[in-house]
Amino acid sequence: MAEHRHLTVLTTTDSEEKARALAAGAVEARVAACAQISAPVTSVYRWAGATQTEREWQILFKTTTARYEDLETYIKGAHDYDTPEIIATPIVAGSGAYLAWLEEETRPAG
């Protein structure tokens, strides 16, 4: 199996303002090249022994496997949930030009 060098990483939060802040912070820190915020979704989940239903905003980050740990650390530090959703999915194929741009934009400054 080929090694995957690029990822999408999903998280959610409970307001559009928080989603925008998480997205902008990740791009500014160069741990993600891009972040897309989806319109509100309804999440149904168990928490603290009870079924919860909440409106949330999804943020889909585009990054490299080399920057994943830094992105996860950023999300955990910037997020206000006790246990934020952080799910990484490999990008198995994509436009060469786009993936090159993704790598360039997530390269640490310096």
Backbone as XML, in Angstrom:
<?xml version="1.0"?>
<chain id="A" units="angstrom">
  <residue number="1" name="MET">
    <atom name="N" x="0.839" y="-1.181" z="0.000"/>
    <atom name="CA" x="0.000" y="0.000" z="0.000"/>
    <atom name="C" x="0.886" y="1.247" z="0.000"/>
  </residue>
  <residue number="2" name="ALA">
    <atom name="N" x="0.518" y="2.230" z="-0.782"/>
    <atom name="CA" x="1.301" y="3.454" z="-0.882"/>
    <atom name="C" x="1.179" y="4.277" z="0.395"/>
  </residue>
  <residue number="3" name="GLU">
    <atom name="N" x="2.257" y="4.954" z="0.712"/>
    <atom name="CA" x="2.235" y="5.848" z="1.866"/>
    <atom name="C" x="1.439" y="7.101" z="1.508"/>
  </residue>
  <residue number="4" name="HIS">
    <atom name="N" x="0.559" y="7.506" z="2.382"/>
    <atom name="CA" x="-0.250" y="8.700" z="2.141"/>
    <atom name="C" x="0.436" y="9.894" z="2.796"/>
  </residue>
  <residue number="5" name="ARG">
    <atom name="N" x="0.704" y="10.924" z="2.023"/>
    <atom name="CA" x="1.417" y="12.097" z="2.518"/>
    <atom name="C" x="0.485" y="13.255" z="2.828"/>
  </residue>
  <residue number="6" name="HIS">
    <atom name="N" x="-0.795" y="13.115" z="2.475"/>
    <atom name="CA" x="-1.749" y="14.213" z="2.640"/>
    <atom name="C" x="-2.984" y="13.710" z="3.375"/>
  </residue>
  <residue number="7" name="LEU">
    <atom name="N" x="-3.588" y="14.592" z="4.165"/>
    <atom name="CA" x="-4.737" y="14.222" z="4.985"/>
    <atom name="C" x="-5.815" y="15.289" z="4.932"/>
  </residue>
  <residue number="8" name="THR">
    <atom name="N" x="-7.043" y="14.866" z="5.166"/>
    <atom name="CA" x="-8.083" y="15.789" z="5.600"/>
    <atom name="C" x="-8.332" y="15.463" z="7.065"/>
  </residue>
  <residue number="9" name="VAL">
    <atom name="N" x="-8.566" y="16.474" z="7.868"/>
    <atom name="CA" x="-8.779" y="16.297" z="9.303"/>
    <atom name="C" x="-10.070" y="17.030" z="9.677"/>
  </residue>
  <residue number="10" name="LEU">
    <atom name="N" x="-10.971" y="16.310" z="10.305"/>
    <atom name="CA" x="-12.286" y="16.832" z="10.646"/>
    <atom name="C" x="-12.395" y="17.128" z="12.136"/>
  </residue>
  <residue number="11" name="THR">
    <atom name="N" x="-13.001" y="18.267" z="12.443"/>
    <atom name="CA" x="-13.412" y="18.562" z="13.816"/>
    <atom name="C" x="-14.743" y="19.300" z="13.746"/>
  </residue>
  <residue number="12" name="THR">
    <atom name="N" x="-15.375" y="19.469" z="14.899"/>
    <atom name="CA" x="-16.634" y="20.214" z="14.987"/>
    <atom name="C" x="-16.556" y="21.153" z="16.178"/>
  </residue>
  <residue number="13" name="THR">
    <atom name="N" x="-17.413" y="22.173" z="16.141"/>
    <atom name="CA" x="-17.546" y="23.091" z="17.265"/>
    <atom name="C" x="-18.967" y="23.623" z="17.293"/>
  </residue>
  <residue number="14" name="ASP">
    <atom name="N" x="-19.331" y="24.325" z="18.360"/>
    <atom name="CA" x="-20.728" y="24.688" z="18.561"/>
    <atom name="C" x="-21.125" y="26.083" z="18.089"/>
  </residue>
  <residue number="15" name="SER">
    <atom name="N" x="-20.254" y="26.789" z="17.364"/>
    <atom name="CA" x="-20.664" y="28.074" z="16.802"/>
    <atom name="C" x="-19.845" y="28.393" z="15.556"/>
  </residue>
  <residue number="16" name="GLU">
    <atom name="N" x="-20.437" y="29.188" z="14.683"/>
    <atom name="CA" x="-19.730" y="29.591" z="13.468"/>
    <atom name="C" x="-18.497" y="30.424" z="13.811"/>
  </residue>
  <residue number="17" name="GLU">
    <atom name="N" x="-18.601" y="31.278" z="14.816"/>
    <atom name="CA" x="-17.471" y="32.121" z="15.212"/>
    <atom name="C" x="-16.286" y="31.271" z="15.678"/>
  </residue>
  <residue number="18" name="LYS">
    <atom name="N" x="-16.558" y="30.248" z="16.476"/>
    <atom name="CA" x="-15.495" y="29.358" z="16.929"/>
    <atom name="C" x="-14.897" y="28.590" z="15.765"/>
  </residue>
  <residue number="19" name="ALA">
    <atom name="N" x="-15.743" y="28.163" z="14.824"/>
    <atom name="CA" x="-15.258" y="27.447" z="13.649"/>
    <atom name="C" x="-14.320" y="28.340" z="12.839"/>
  </residue>
  <residue number="20" name="ARG">
    <atom name="N" x="-14.710" y="29.588" z="12.634"/>
    <atom name="CA" x="-13.858" y="30.524" z="11.883"/>
    <atom name="C" x="-12.526" y="30.744" z="12.596"/>
  </residue>
  <residue number="21" name="ALA">
    <atom name="N" x="-12.559" y="30.871" z="13.906"/>
    <atom name="CA" x="-11.327" y="31.088" z="14.666"/>
    <atom name="C" x="-10.411" y="29.868" z="14.592"/>
  </residue>
  <residue number="22" name="LEU">
    <atom name="N" x="-10.969" y="28.661" z="14.731"/>
    <atom name="CA" x="-10.162" y="27.447" z="14.625"/>
    <atom name="C" x="-9.545" y="27.334" z="13.228"/>
  </residue>
  <residue number="23" name="ALA">
    <atom name="N" x="-10.337" y="27.607" z="12.199"/>
    <atom name="CA" x="-9.858" y="27.513" z="10.815"/>
    <atom name="C" x="-8.738" y="28.522" z="10.560"/>
  </residue>
  <residue number="24" name="ALA">
    <atom name="N" x="-8.978" y="29.770" z="10.920"/>
    <atom name="CA" x="-7.981" y="30.811" z="10.667"/>
    <atom name="C" x="-6.694" y="30.560" z="11.440"/>
  </residue>
  <residue number="25" name="GLY">
    <atom name="N" x="-6.820" y="30.137" z="12.680"/>
    <atom name="CA" x="-5.640" y="29.868" z="13.498"/>
    <atom name="C" x="-4.775" y="28.763" z="12.924"/>
  </residue>
  <residue number="26" name="ALA">
    <atom name="N" x="-5.409" y="27.706" z="12.410"/>
    <atom name="CA" x="-4.654" y="26.589" z="11.831"/>
    <atom name="C" x="-3.930" y="27.010" z="10.556"/>
  </residue>
  <residue number="27" name="VAL">
    <atom name="N" x="-4.598" y="27.797" z="9.722"/>
    <atom name="CA" x="-3.970" y="28.257" z="8.475"/>
    <atom name="C" x="-2.845" y="29.229" z="8.791"/>
  </residue>
  <residue number="28" name="GLU">
    <atom name="N" x="-3.089" y="30.156" z="9.716"/>
    <atom name="CA" x="-2.047" y="31.116" z="10.087"/>
    <atom name="C" x="-0.833" y="30.420" z="10.689"/>
  </residue>
  <residue number="29" name="ALA">
    <atom name="N" x="-1.041" y="29.339" z="11.437"/>
    <atom name="CA" x="0.064" y="28.586" z="12.044"/>
    <atom name="C" x="0.721" y="27.627" z="11.050"/>
  </residue>
  <residue number="30" name="ARG">
    <atom name="N" x="0.177" y="27.543" z="9.840"/>
    <atom name="CA" x="0.697" y="26.687" z="8.767"/>
    <atom name="C" x="0.613" y="25.197" z="9.103"/>
  </residue>
  <residue number="31" name="VAL">
    <atom name="N" x="-0.306" y="24.834" z="10.004"/>
    <atom name="CA" x="-0.538" y="23.408" z="10.269"/>
    <atom name="C" x="-1.625" y="22.859" z="9.347"/>
  </residue>
  <residue number="32" name="ALA">
    <atom name="N" x="-2.279" y="23.741" z="8.608"/>
    <atom name="CA" x="-3.232" y="23.368" z="7.569"/>
    <atom name="C" x="-3.097" y="24.383" z="6.435"/>
  </residue>
  <residue number="33" name="ALA">
    <atom name="N" x="-3.226" y="23.904" z="5.210"/>
    <atom name="CA" x="-3.153" y="24.797" z="4.055"/>
    <atom name="C" x="-4.494" y="25.471" z="3.812"/>
  </residue>
  <residue number="34" name="CYS">
    <atom name="N" x="-5.554" y="24.797" z="4.215"/>
    <atom name="CA" x="-6.909" y="25.259" z="3.948"/>
    <atom name="C" x="-7.814" y="24.653" z="5.008"/>
  </residue>
  <residue number="35" name="ALA">
    <atom name="N" x="-8.881" y="25.351" z="5.313"/>
    <atom name="CA" x="-9.906" y="24.808" z="6.202"/>
    <atom name="C" x="-11.260" y="25.230" z="5.660"/>
  </residue>
  <residue number="36" name="GLN">
    <atom name="N" x="-12.147" y="24.274" z="5.517"/>
    <atom name="CA" x="-13.486" y="24.558" z="5.028"/>
    <atom name="C" x="-14.486" y="24.365" z="6.152"/>
  </residue>
  <residue number="37" name="ILE">
    <atom name="N" x="-15.384" y="25.329" z="6.292"/>
    <atom name="CA" x="-16.408" y="25.283" z="7.327"/>
    <atom name="C" x="-17.737" y="24.954" z="6.666"/>
  </residue>
  <residue number="38" name="SER">
    <atom name="N" x="-18.364" y="23.884" z="7.133"/>
    <atom name="CA" x="-19.662" y="23.482" z="6.599"/>
    <atom name="C" x="-20.774" y="24.083" z="7.428"/>
  </residue>
  <residue number="39" name="ALA">
    <atom name="N" x="-21.892" y="24.310" z="6.763"/>
    <atom name="CA" x="-23.075" y="24.842" z="7.428"/>
    <atom name="C" x="-23.433" y="23.958" z="8.613"/>
  </residue>
  <residue number="40" name="PRO">
    <atom name="N" x="-24.247" y="24.457" z="9.507"/>
    <atom name="CA" x="-24.555" y="23.659" z="10.701"/>
    <atom name="C" x="-25.055" y="22.261" z="10.358"/>
  </residue>
  <residue number="41" name="VAL">
    <atom name="N" x="-24.609" y="21.324" z="11.173"/>
    <atom name="CA" x="-25.052" y="19.935" z="11.099"/>
    <atom name="C" x="-25.665" y="19.599" z="12.446"/>
  </residue>
  <residue number="42" name="THR">
    <atom name="N" x="-26.483" y="18.584" z="12.484"/>
    <atom name="CA" x="-27.036" y="18.116" z="13.743"/>
    <atom name="C" x="-26.251" y="16.890" z="14.179"/>
  </residue>
  <residue number="43" name="SER">
    <atom name="N" x="-25.645" y="16.959" z="15.346"/>
    <atom name="CA" x="-24.883" y="15.846" z="15.889"/>
    <atom name="C" x="-25.686" y="15.201" z="17.008"/>
  </residue>
  <residue number="44" name="VAL">
    <atom name="N" x="-25.788" y="13.880" z="16.960"/>
    <atom name="CA" x="-26.448" y="13.103" z="18.005"/>
    <atom name="C" x="-25.396" y="12.157" z="18.551"/>
  </residue>
  <residue number="45" name="TYR">
    <atom name="N" x="-25.159" y="12.218" z="19.865"/>
    <atom name="CA" x="-24.070" y="11.438" z="20.463"/>
    <atom name="C" x="-24.353" y="11.202" z="21.942"/>
  </residue>
  <residue number="46" name="ARG">
    <atom name="N" x="-23.620" y="10.251" z="22.519"/>
    <atom name="CA" x="-23.722" y="10.001" z="23.960"/>
    <atom name="C" x="-22.606" y="10.758" z="24.657"/>
  </residue>
  <residue number="47" name="TRP">
    <atom name="N" x="-22.945" y="11.453" z="25.735"/>
    <atom name="CA" x="-21.960" y="12.177" z="26.539"/>
    <atom name="C" x="-22.470" y="12.206" z="27.968"/>
  </residue>
  <residue number="48" name="ALA">
    <atom name="N" x="-21.597" y="11.875" z="28.884"/>
    <atom name="CA" x="-21.938" y="11.886" z="30.310"/>
    <atom name="C" x="-23.169" y="11.020" z="30.594"/>
  </residue>
  <residue number="49" name="GLY">
    <atom name="N" x="-23.270" y="9.885" z="29.880"/>
    <atom name="CA" x="-24.338" y="8.936" z="30.145"/>
    <atom name="C" x="-25.684" y="9.272" z="29.544"/>
  </residue>
  <residue number="50" name="ALA">
    <atom name="N" x="-25.760" y="10.307" z="28.726"/>
    <atom name="CA" x="-27.043" y="10.687" z="28.138"/>
    <atom name="C" x="-26.882" y="10.959" z="26.641"/>
  </residue>
  <residue number="51" name="THR">
    <atom name="N" x="-27.959" y="10.766" z="25.910"/>
    <atom name="CA" x="-27.957" y="11.081" z="24.485"/>
    <atom name="C" x="-28.147" y="12.591" z="24.326"/>
  </residue>
  <residue number="52" name="GLN">
    <atom name="N" x="-27.263" y="13.185" z="23.564"/>
    <atom name="CA" x="-27.289" y="14.629" z="23.323"/>
    <atom name="C" x="-27.598" y="14.893" z="21.853"/>
  </residue>
  <residue number="53" name="THR">
    <atom name="N" x="-28.267" y="15.986" z="21.566"/>
    <atom name="CA" x="-28.488" y="16.448" z="20.198"/>
    <atom name="C" x="-28.103" y="17.916" z="20.158"/>
  </residue>
  <residue number="54" name="GLU">
    <atom name="N" x="-27.134" y="18.246" z="19.317"/>
    <atom name="CA" x="-26.617" y="19.618" z="19.264"/>
    <atom name="C" x="-26.394" y="20.049" z="17.824"/>
  </residue>
  <residue number="55" name="ARG">
    <atom name="N" x="-26.456" y="21.335" z="17.606"/>
    <atom name="CA" x="-26.101" y="21.931" z="16.318"/>
    <atom name="C" x="-24.617" y="22.247" z="16.362"/>
  </residue>
  <residue number="56" name="GLU">
    <atom name="N" x="-23.873" y="21.818" z="15.331"/>
    <atom name="CA" x="-22.435" y="22.044" z="15.284"/>
    <atom name="C" x="-22.013" y="22.466" z="13.875"/>
  </residue>
  <residue number="57" name="TRP">
    <atom name="N" x="-20.836" y="23.058" z="13.797"/>
    <atom name="CA" x="-20.212" y="23.419" z="12.531"/>
    <atom name="C" x="-19.019" y="22.500" z="12.332"/>
  </residue>
  <residue number="58" name="GLN">
    <atom name="N" x="-18.898" y="21.940" z="11.132"/>
    <atom name="CA" x="-17.771" y="21.071" z="10.820"/>
    <atom name="C" x="-16.654" y="21.888" z="10.174"/>
  </residue>
  <residue number="59" name="ILE">
    <atom name="N" x="-15.427" y="21.562" z="10.545"/>
    <atom name="CA" x="-14.255" y="22.181" z="9.931"/>
    <atom name="C" x="-13.418" y="21.055" z="9.349"/>
  </residue>
  <residue number="60" name="LEU">
    <atom name="N" x="-13.132" y="21.142" z="8.051"/>
    <atom name="CA" x="-12.324" y="20.147" z="7.369"/>
    <atom name="C" x="-11.003" y="20.801" z="6.975"/>
  </residue>
  <residue number="61" name="PHE">
    <atom name="N" x="-9.940" y="20.375" z="7.641"/>
    <atom name="CA" x="-8.602" y="20.907" z="7.386"/>
    <atom name="C" x="-7.908" y="20.050" z="6.338"/>
  </residue>
  <residue number="62" name="LYS">
    <atom name="N" x="-7.070" y="20.669" z="5.502"/>
    <atom name="CA" x="-6.211" y="19.946" z="4.560"/>
    <atom name="C" x="-4.776" y="20.131" z="5.026"/>
  </residue>
  <residue number="63" name="THR">
    <atom name="N" x="-4.066" y="19.027" z="5.222"/>
    <atom name="CA" x="-2.707" y="19.099" z="5.751"/>
    <atom name="C" x="-1.875" y="17.934" z="5.224"/>
  </residue>
  <residue number="64" name="THR">
    <atom name="N" x="-0.658" y="17.838" z="5.707"/>
    <atom name="CA" x="0.217" y="16.721" z="5.361"/>
    <atom name="C" x="0.363" y="15.822" z="6.584"/>
  </residue>
  <residue number="65" name="THR">
    <atom name="N" x="0.762" y="14.577" z="6.332"/>
    <atom name="CA" x="0.993" y="13.680" z="7.465"/>
    <atom name="C" x="2.122" y="14.214" z="8.340"/>
  </residue>
  <residue number="66" name="ALA">
    <atom name="N" x="3.077" y="14.904" z="7.734"/>
    <atom name="CA" x="4.190" y="15.470" z="8.501"/>
    <atom name="C" x="3.719" y="16.550" z="9.473"/>
  </residue>
  <residue number="67" name="ARG">
    <atom name="N" x="2.623" y="17.229" z="9.175"/>
    <atom name="CA" x="2.121" y="18.311" z="10.034"/>
    <atom name="C" x="0.944" y="17.881" z="10.899"/>
  </residue>
  <residue number="68" name="TYR">
    <atom name="N" x="0.507" y="16.606" z="10.772"/>
    <atom name="CA" x="-0.667" y="16.161" z="11.513"/>
    <atom name="C" x="-0.533" y="16.367" z="13.020"/>
  </residue>
  <residue number="69" name="GLU">
    <atom name="N" x="0.564" y="15.928" z="13.608"/>
    <atom name="CA" x="0.715" y="16.037" z="15.066"/>
    <atom name="C" x="0.613" y="17.489" z="15.523"/>
  </residue>
  <residue number="70" name="ASP">
    <atom name="N" x="1.192" y="18.409" z="14.746"/>
    <atom name="CA" x="1.101" y="19.833" z="15.092"/>
    <atom name="C" x="-0.329" y="20.333" z="14.973"/>
  </residue>
  <residue number="71" name="LEU">
    <atom name="N" x="-1.061" y="19.870" z="13.957"/>
    <atom name="CA" x="-2.461" y="20.262" z="13.811"/>
    <atom name="C" x="-3.291" y="19.711" z="14.961"/>
  </residue>
  <residue number="72" name="GLU">
    <atom name="N" x="-3.088" y="18.457" z="15.320"/>
    <atom name="CA" x="-3.830" y="17.867" z="16.445"/>
    <atom name="C" x="-3.549" y="18.644" z="17.734"/>
  </residue>
  <residue number="73" name="THR">
    <atom name="N" x="-2.295" y="18.969" z="17.969"/>
    <atom name="CA" x="-1.932" y="19.740" z="19.161"/>
    <atom name="C" x="-2.609" y="21.101" z="19.141"/>
  </residue>
  <residue number="74" name="TYR">
    <atom name="N" x="-2.621" y="21.746" z="17.976"/>
    <atom name="CA" x="-3.288" y="23.050" z="17.841"/>
    <atom name="C" x="-4.782" y="22.929" z="18.162"/>
  </residue>
  <residue number="75" name="ILE">
    <atom name="N" x="-5.453" y="21.945" z="17.557"/>
    <atom name="CA" x="-6.894" y="21.793" z="17.788"/>
    <atom name="C" x="-7.177" y="21.553" z="19.263"/>
  </residue>
  <residue number="76" name="LYS">
    <atom name="N" x="-6.439" y="20.648" z="19.893"/>
    <atom name="CA" x="-6.658" y="20.363" z="21.317"/>
    <atom name="C" x="-6.445" y="21.607" z="22.174"/>
  </residue>
  <residue number="77" name="GLY">
    <atom name="N" x="-5.453" y="22.423" z="21.845"/>
    <atom name="CA" x="-5.169" y="23.614" z="22.634"/>
    <atom name="C" x="-6.141" y="24.749" z="22.406"/>
  </residue>
  <residue number="78" name="ALA">
    <atom name="N" x="-6.660" y="24.871" z="21.175"/>
    <atom name="CA" x="-7.530" y="25.998" z="20.829"/>
    <atom name="C" x="-9.008" y="25.691" z="21.018"/>
  </residue>
  <residue number="79" name="HIS">
    <atom name="N" x="-9.353" y="24.421" z="21.124"/>
    <atom name="CA" x="-10.753" y="23.989" z="21.194"/>
    <atom name="C" x="-11.254" y="24.066" z="22.625"/>
  </residue>
  <residue number="80" name="ASP">
    <atom name="N" x="-12.537" y="24.375" z="22.792"/>
    <atom name="CA" x="-13.084" y="24.448" z="24.151"/>
    <atom name="C" x="-13.859" y="23.189" z="24.564"/>
  </residue>
  <residue number="81" name="TYR">
    <atom name="N" x="-13.943" y="22.176" z="23.702"/>
    <atom name="CA" x="-14.570" y="20.915" z="24.090"/>
    <atom name="C" x="-13.597" y="20.109" z="24.940"/>
  </residue>
  <residue number="82" name="ASP">
    <atom name="N" x="-14.122" y="19.336" z="25.891"/>
    <atom name="CA" x="-13.275" y="18.440" z="26.693"/>
    <atom name="C" x="-12.591" y="17.403" z="25.812"/>
  </residue>
  <residue number="83" name="THR">
    <atom name="N" x="-13.354" y="16.848" z="24.869"/>
    <atom name="CA" x="-12.844" y="15.823" z="23.963"/>
    <atom name="C" x="-13.264" y="16.181" z="22.539"/>
  </residue>
  <residue number="84" name="PRO">
    <atom name="N" x="-12.516" y="17.068" z="21.877"/>
    <atom name="CA" x="-12.924" y="17.453" z="20.524"/>
    <atom name="C" x="-12.777" y="16.303" z="19.541"/>
  </residue>
  <residue number="85" name="GLU">
    <atom name="N" x="-13.685" y="16.254" z="18.602"/>
    <atom name="CA" x="-13.573" y="15.293" z="17.511"/>
    <atom name="C" x="-12.356" y="15.673" z="16.672"/>
  </residue>
  <residue number="86" name="ILE">
    <atom name="N" x="-11.460" y="14.724" z="16.464"/>
    <atom name="CA" x="-10.317" y="14.921" z="15.572"/>
    <atom name="C" x="-10.161" y="13.610" z="14.818"/>
  </residue>
  <residue number="87" name="ILE">
    <atom name="N" x="-10.543" y="13.616" z="13.545"/>
    <atom name="CA" x="-10.497" y="12.414" z="12.718"/>
    <atom name="C" x="-9.718" y="12.743" z="11.456"/>
  </residue>
  <residue number="88" name="ALA">
    <atom name="N" x="-8.662" y="11.986" z="11.206"/>
    <atom name="CA" x="-7.842" y="12.181" z="10.011"/>
    <atom name="C" x="-8.149" y="11.095" z="8.989"/>
  </residue>
  <residue number="89" name="THR">
    <atom name="N" x="-8.275" y="11.509" z="7.744"/>
    <atom name="CA" x="-8.523" y="10.597" z="6.637"/>
    <atom name="C" x="-7.464" y="10.824" z="5.568"/>
  </residue>
  <residue number="90" name="PRO">
    <atom name="N" x="-6.808" y="9.762" z="5.098"/>
    <atom name="CA" x="-5.798" y="9.938" z="4.054"/>
    <atom name="C" x="-6.421" y="10.397" z="2.746"/>
  </residue>
  <residue number="91" name="ILE">
    <atom name="N" x="-5.725" y="11.258" z="2.052"/>
    <atom name="CA" x="-6.089" y="11.619" z="0.684"/>
    <atom name="C" x="-5.368" y="10.604" z="-0.202"/>
  </residue>
  <residue number="92" name="VAL">
    <atom name="N" x="-6.105" y="9.757" z="-0.865"/>
    <atom name="CA" x="-5.489" y="8.681" z="-1.639"/>
    <atom name="C" x="-5.137" y="9.116" z="-3.058"/>
  </residue>
  <residue number="93" name="ALA">
    <atom name="N" x="-5.748" y="10.181" z="-3.545"/>
    <atom name="CA" x="-5.438" y="10.709" z="-4.866"/>
    <atom name="C" x="-5.891" y="12.155" z="-4.910"/>
  </residue>
  <residue number="94" name="GLY">
    <atom name="N" x="-5.264" y="12.926" z="-5.779"/>
    <atom name="CA" x="-5.652" y="14.322" z="-5.921"/>
    <atom name="C" x="-4.822" y="15.007" z="-6.994"/>
  </residue>
  <residue number="95" name="SER">
    <atom name="N" x="-5.214" y="16.192" z="-7.344"/>
    <atom name="CA" x="-4.493" y="16.983" z="-8.331"/>
    <atom name="C" x="-3.068" y="17.216" z="-7.852"/>
  </residue>
  <residue number="96" name="GLY">
    <atom name="N" x="-2.101" y="16.915" z="-8.692"/>
    <atom name="CA" x="-0.701" y="17.116" z="-8.340"/>
    <atom name="C" x="-0.412" y="18.556" z="-7.963"/>
  </residue>
  <residue number="97" name="ALA">
    <atom name="N" x="-0.982" y="19.498" z="-8.700"/>
    <atom name="CA" x="-0.745" y="20.912" z="-8.420"/>
    <atom name="C" x="-1.337" y="21.299" z="-7.060"/>
  </residue>
  <residue number="98" name="TYR">
    <atom name="N" x="-2.532" y="20.795" z="-6.761"/>
    <atom name="CA" x="-3.164" y="21.110" z="-5.477"/>
    <atom name="C" x="-2.356" y="20.523" z="-4.325"/>
  </residue>
  <residue number="99" name="LEU">
    <atom name="N" x="-1.946" y="19.264" z="-4.458"/>
    <atom name="CA" x="-1.201" y="18.621" z="-3.380"/>
    <atom name="C" x="0.165" y="19.275" z="-3.179"/>
  </residue>
  <residue number="100" name="ALA">
    <atom name="N" x="0.791" y="19.752" z="-4.254"/>
    <atom name="CA" x="2.052" y="20.488" z="-4.125"/>
    <atom name="C" x="1.814" y="21.798" z="-3.378"/>
  </residue>
  <residue number="101" name="TRP">
    <atom name="N" x="0.706" y="22.480" z="-3.691"/>
    <atom name="CA" x="0.351" y="23.722" z="-2.983"/>
    <atom name="C" x="0.112" y="23.426" z="-1.507"/>
  </residue>
  <residue number="102" name="LEU">
    <atom name="N" x="-0.592" y="22.348" z="-1.210"/>
    <atom name="CA" x="-0.863" y="21.952" z="0.169"/>
    <atom name="C" x="0.455" y="21.769" z="0.931"/>
  </residue>
  <residue number="103" name="GLU">
    <atom name="N" x="1.403" y="21.081" z="0.326"/>
    <atom name="CA" x="2.701" y="20.869" z="0.974"/>
    <atom name="C" x="3.442" y="22.191" z="1.191"/>
  </residue>
  <residue number="104" name="GLU">
    <atom name="N" x="3.419" y="23.053" z="0.188"/>
    <atom name="CA" x="4.110" y="24.346" z="0.305"/>
    <atom name="C" x="3.514" y="25.190" z="1.432"/>
  </residue>
  <residue number="105" name="GLU">
    <atom name="N" x="2.193" y="25.208" z="1.531"/>
    <atom name="CA" x="1.517" y="26.062" z="2.525"/>
    <atom name="C" x="1.601" y="25.526" z="3.945"/>
  </residue>
  <residue number="106" name="THR">
    <atom name="N" x="1.959" y="24.265" z="4.107"/>
    <atom name="CA" x="2.086" y="23.711" z="5.458"/>
    <atom name="C" x="3.543" y="23.550" z="5.870"/>
  </residue>
  <residue number="107" name="ARG">
    <atom name="N" x="4.449" y="23.969" z="5.012"/>
    <atom name="CA" x="5.877" y="23.915" z="5.355"/>
    <atom name="C" x="6.141" y="24.957" z="6.452"/>
  </residue>
  <residue number="108" name="PRO">
    <atom name="N" x="6.738" y="24.555" z="7.542"/>
    <atom name="CA" x="7.002" y="25.522" z="8.624"/>
    <atom name="C" x="7.829" y="26.707" z="8.122"/>
  </residue>
  <residue number="109" name="ALA">
    <atom name="N" x="7.481" y="27.887" z="8.573"/>
    <atom name="CA" x="8.215" y="29.091" z="8.187"/>
    <atom name="C" x="9.626" y="29.037" z="8.766"/>
  </residue>
  <residue number="110" name="GLY">
    <atom name="N" x="10.527" y="29.594" z="8.045"/>
    <atom name="CA" x="11.893" y="29.658" z="8.593"/>
    <atom name="C" x="12.826" y="28.996" z="7.766"/>
  </residue>
</chain>
